[in-house]
mmCIF file of C-alpha atoms in Angstrom:
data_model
loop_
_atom_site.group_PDB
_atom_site.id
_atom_site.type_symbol
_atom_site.label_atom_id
_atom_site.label_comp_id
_atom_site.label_asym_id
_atom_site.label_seq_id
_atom_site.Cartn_x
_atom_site.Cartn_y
_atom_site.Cartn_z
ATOM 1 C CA UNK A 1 -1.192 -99.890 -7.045
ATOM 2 C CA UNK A 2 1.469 -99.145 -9.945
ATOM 3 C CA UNK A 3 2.986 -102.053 -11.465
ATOM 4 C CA UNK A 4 6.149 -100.240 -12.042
ATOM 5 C CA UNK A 5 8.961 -99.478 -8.745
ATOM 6 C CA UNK A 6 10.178 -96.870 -10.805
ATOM 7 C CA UNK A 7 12.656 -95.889 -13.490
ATOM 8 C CA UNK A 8 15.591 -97.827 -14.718
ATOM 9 C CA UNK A 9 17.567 -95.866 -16.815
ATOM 10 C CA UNK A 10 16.875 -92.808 -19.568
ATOM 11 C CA UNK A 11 18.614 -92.409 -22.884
ATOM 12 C CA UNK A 12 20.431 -89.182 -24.021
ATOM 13 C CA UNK A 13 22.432 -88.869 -27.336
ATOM 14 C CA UNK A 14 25.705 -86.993 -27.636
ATOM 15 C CA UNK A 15 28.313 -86.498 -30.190
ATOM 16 C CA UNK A 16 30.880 -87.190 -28.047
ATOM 17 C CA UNK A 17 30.351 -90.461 -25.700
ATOM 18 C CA UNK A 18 33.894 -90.023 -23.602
ATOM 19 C CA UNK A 19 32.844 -86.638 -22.565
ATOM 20 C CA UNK A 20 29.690 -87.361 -20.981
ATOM 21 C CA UNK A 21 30.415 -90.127 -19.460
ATOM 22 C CA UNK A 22 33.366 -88.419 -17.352
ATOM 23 C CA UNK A 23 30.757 -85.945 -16.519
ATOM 24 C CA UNK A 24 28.847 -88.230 -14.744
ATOM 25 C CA UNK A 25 31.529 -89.879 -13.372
ATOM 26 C CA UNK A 26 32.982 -86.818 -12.263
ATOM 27 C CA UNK A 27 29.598 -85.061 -11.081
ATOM 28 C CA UNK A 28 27.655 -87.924 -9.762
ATOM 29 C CA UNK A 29 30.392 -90.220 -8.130
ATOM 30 C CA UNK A 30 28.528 -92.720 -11.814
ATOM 31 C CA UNK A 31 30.475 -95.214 -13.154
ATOM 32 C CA UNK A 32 30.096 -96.843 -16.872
ATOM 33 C CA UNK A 33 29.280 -100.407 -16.133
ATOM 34 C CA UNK A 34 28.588 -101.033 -20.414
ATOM 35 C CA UNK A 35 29.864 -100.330 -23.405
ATOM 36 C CA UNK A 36 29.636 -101.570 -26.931
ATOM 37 C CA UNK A 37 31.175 -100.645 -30.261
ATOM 38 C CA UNK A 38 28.910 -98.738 -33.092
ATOM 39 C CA UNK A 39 26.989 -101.698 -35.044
ATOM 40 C CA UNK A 40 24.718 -101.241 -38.206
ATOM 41 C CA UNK A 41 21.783 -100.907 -35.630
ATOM 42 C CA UNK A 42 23.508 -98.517 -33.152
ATOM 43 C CA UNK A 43 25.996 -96.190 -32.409
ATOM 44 C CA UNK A 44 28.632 -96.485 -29.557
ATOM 45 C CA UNK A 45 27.335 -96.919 -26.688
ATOM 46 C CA UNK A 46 27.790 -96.828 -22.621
ATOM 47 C CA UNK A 47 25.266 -97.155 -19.762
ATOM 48 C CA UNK A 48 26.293 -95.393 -16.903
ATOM 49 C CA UNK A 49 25.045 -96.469 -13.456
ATOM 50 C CA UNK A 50 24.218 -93.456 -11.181
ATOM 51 C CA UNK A 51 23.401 -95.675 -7.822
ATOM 52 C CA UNK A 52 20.910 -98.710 -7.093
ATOM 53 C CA UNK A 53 18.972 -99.706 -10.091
ATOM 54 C CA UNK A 54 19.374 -96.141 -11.898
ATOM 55 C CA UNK A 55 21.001 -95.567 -15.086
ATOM 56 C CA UNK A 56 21.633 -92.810 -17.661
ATOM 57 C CA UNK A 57 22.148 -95.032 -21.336
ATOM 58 C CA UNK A 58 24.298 -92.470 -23.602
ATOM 59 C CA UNK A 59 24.461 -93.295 -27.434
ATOM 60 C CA UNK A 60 27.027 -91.516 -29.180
ATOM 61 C CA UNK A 61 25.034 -90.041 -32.886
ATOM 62 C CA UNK A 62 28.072 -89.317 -35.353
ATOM 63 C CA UNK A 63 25.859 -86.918 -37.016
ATOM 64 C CA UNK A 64 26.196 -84.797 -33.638
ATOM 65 C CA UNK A 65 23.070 -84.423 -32.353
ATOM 66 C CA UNK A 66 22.033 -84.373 -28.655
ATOM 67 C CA UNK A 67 19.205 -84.710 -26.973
ATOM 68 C CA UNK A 68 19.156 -80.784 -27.078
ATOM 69 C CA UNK A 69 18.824 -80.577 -30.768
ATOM 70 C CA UNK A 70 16.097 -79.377 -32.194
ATOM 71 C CA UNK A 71 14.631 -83.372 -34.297
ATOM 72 C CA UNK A 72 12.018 -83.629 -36.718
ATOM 73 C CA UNK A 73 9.138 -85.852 -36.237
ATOM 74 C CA UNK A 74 10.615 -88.216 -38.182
ATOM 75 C CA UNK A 75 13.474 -88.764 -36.064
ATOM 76 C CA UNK A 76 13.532 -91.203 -33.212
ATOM 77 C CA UNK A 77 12.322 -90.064 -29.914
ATOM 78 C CA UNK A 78 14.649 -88.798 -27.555
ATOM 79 C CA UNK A 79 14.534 -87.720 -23.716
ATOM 80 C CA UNK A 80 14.903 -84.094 -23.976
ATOM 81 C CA UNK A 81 15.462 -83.741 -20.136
ATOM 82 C CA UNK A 82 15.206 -86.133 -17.182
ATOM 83 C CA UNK A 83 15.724 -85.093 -13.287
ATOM 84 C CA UNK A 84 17.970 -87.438 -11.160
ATOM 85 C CA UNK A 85 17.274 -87.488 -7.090
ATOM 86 C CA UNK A 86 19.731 -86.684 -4.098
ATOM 87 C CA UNK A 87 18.584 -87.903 -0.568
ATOM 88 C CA UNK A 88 19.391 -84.904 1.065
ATOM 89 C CA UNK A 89 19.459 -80.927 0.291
ATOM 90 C CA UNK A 90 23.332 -81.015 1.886
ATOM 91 C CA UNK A 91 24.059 -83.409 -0.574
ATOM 92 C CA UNK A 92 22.150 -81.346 -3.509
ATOM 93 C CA UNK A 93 24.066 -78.159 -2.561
ATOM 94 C CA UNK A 94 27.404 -80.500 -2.318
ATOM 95 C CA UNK A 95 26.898 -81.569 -5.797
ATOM 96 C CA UNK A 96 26.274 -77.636 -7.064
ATOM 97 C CA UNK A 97 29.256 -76.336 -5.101
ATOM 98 C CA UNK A 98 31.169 -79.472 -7.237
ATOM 99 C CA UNK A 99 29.816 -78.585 -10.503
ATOM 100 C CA UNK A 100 30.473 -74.985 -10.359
ATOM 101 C CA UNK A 101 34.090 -75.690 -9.209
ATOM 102 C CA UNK A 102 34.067 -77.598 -12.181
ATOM 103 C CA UNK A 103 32.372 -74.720 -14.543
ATOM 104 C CA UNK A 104 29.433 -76.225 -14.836
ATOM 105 C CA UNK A 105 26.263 -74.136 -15.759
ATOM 106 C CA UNK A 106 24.186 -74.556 -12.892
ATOM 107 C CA UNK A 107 21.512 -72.479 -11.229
ATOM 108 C CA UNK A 108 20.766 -71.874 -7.586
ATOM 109 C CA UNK A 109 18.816 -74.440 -5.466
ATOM 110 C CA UNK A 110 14.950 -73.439 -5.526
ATOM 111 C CA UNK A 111 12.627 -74.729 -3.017
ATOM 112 C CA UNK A 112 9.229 -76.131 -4.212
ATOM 113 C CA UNK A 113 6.660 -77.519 -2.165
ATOM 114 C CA UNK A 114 7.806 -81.534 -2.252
ATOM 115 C CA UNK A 115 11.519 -80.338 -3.649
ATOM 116 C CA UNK A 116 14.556 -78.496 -3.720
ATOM 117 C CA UNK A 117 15.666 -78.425 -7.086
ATOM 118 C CA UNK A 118 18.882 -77.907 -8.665
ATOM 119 C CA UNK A 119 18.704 -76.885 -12.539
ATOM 120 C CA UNK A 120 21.872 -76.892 -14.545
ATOM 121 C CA UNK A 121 23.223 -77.289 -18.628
ATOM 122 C CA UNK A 122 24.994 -81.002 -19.384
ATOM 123 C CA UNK A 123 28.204 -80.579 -21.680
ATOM 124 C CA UNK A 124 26.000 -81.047 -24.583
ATOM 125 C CA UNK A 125 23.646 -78.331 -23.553
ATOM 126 C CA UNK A 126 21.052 -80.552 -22.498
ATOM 127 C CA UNK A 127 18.973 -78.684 -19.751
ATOM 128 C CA UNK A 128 18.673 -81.261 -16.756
ATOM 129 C CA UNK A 129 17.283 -81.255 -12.906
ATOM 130 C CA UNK A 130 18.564 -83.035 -9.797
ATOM 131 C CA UNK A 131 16.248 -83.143 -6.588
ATOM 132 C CA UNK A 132 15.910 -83.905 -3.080
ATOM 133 C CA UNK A 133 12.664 -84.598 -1.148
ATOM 134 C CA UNK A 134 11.362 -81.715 1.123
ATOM 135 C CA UNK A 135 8.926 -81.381 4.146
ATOM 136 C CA UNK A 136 7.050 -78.757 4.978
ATOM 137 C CA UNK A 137 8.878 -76.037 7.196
ATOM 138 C CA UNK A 138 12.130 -77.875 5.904
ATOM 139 C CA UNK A 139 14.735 -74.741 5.583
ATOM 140 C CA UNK A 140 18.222 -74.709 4.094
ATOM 141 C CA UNK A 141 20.926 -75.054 6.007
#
């Protein structure tokens, strides 16, 4: 049996820390329950709670790099992509209809075997997922 219940939060870096926090906000209903100043150790920094125990921890890099950038392998690691989870496929097409409303880049929901998937572009570029659990013979609606 795993040790781990599952994931608590993944870290993306942006240049701009306001902006992608009011994308989650705005997209996922998140709200920013941290942030800290830039130290010597750190840039700014906000943790962003998408529901339960779930979090998406955004460091602001002055340089302007995302997690999209192209980084040497030198530089620190950095989640290039990560997929959040909806409970429902109503609630995953909700959340497109939202995000296209709001220009968003996202795709159209695909059906997988286990998933429906929704793919779309963060406003740094980042390419990023959200799914929703499917059963066999489960159909849109």
């Amino acid at each position: 049996m795993p040790l781990t219940v599952g994931i608590n939060h993944v870290t993306s870096s942006t240049a701009d820390l306001d902006r992608l926090v009011t994308f989650y906000s705005q997209m996922f209903g998140a709200r920013k329950v941290f942030e800290s100043a830039k130290t010597d150790t750190h840039g700014r920094m906000a943790i962003v709670e998408l529901g339960g125990t779930r979090y998406v921890k955004i460091v602001e890099d002055e340089a302007g790099s995302t997690a999209s950038a192209p980084r040497t392998p030198s530089a620190h690691a950095v989640t290039e992509r990560f997929g959040l989870a909806v409970d429902s496929y109503s609630a995953l097409r909700d959340l497109r209809e939202r995000m296209v409303g709001a220009g968003a880049d996202a795709d159209e929901i695909e059906r997988l075997p286990t998933q429906w998937v929704l793919r779309f572009t963060d406003p740094d570029g980042t390419p990023l997922q959200v799914c929703a659990h499917a059963q066999p013979g489960d159909d849109a609606v």
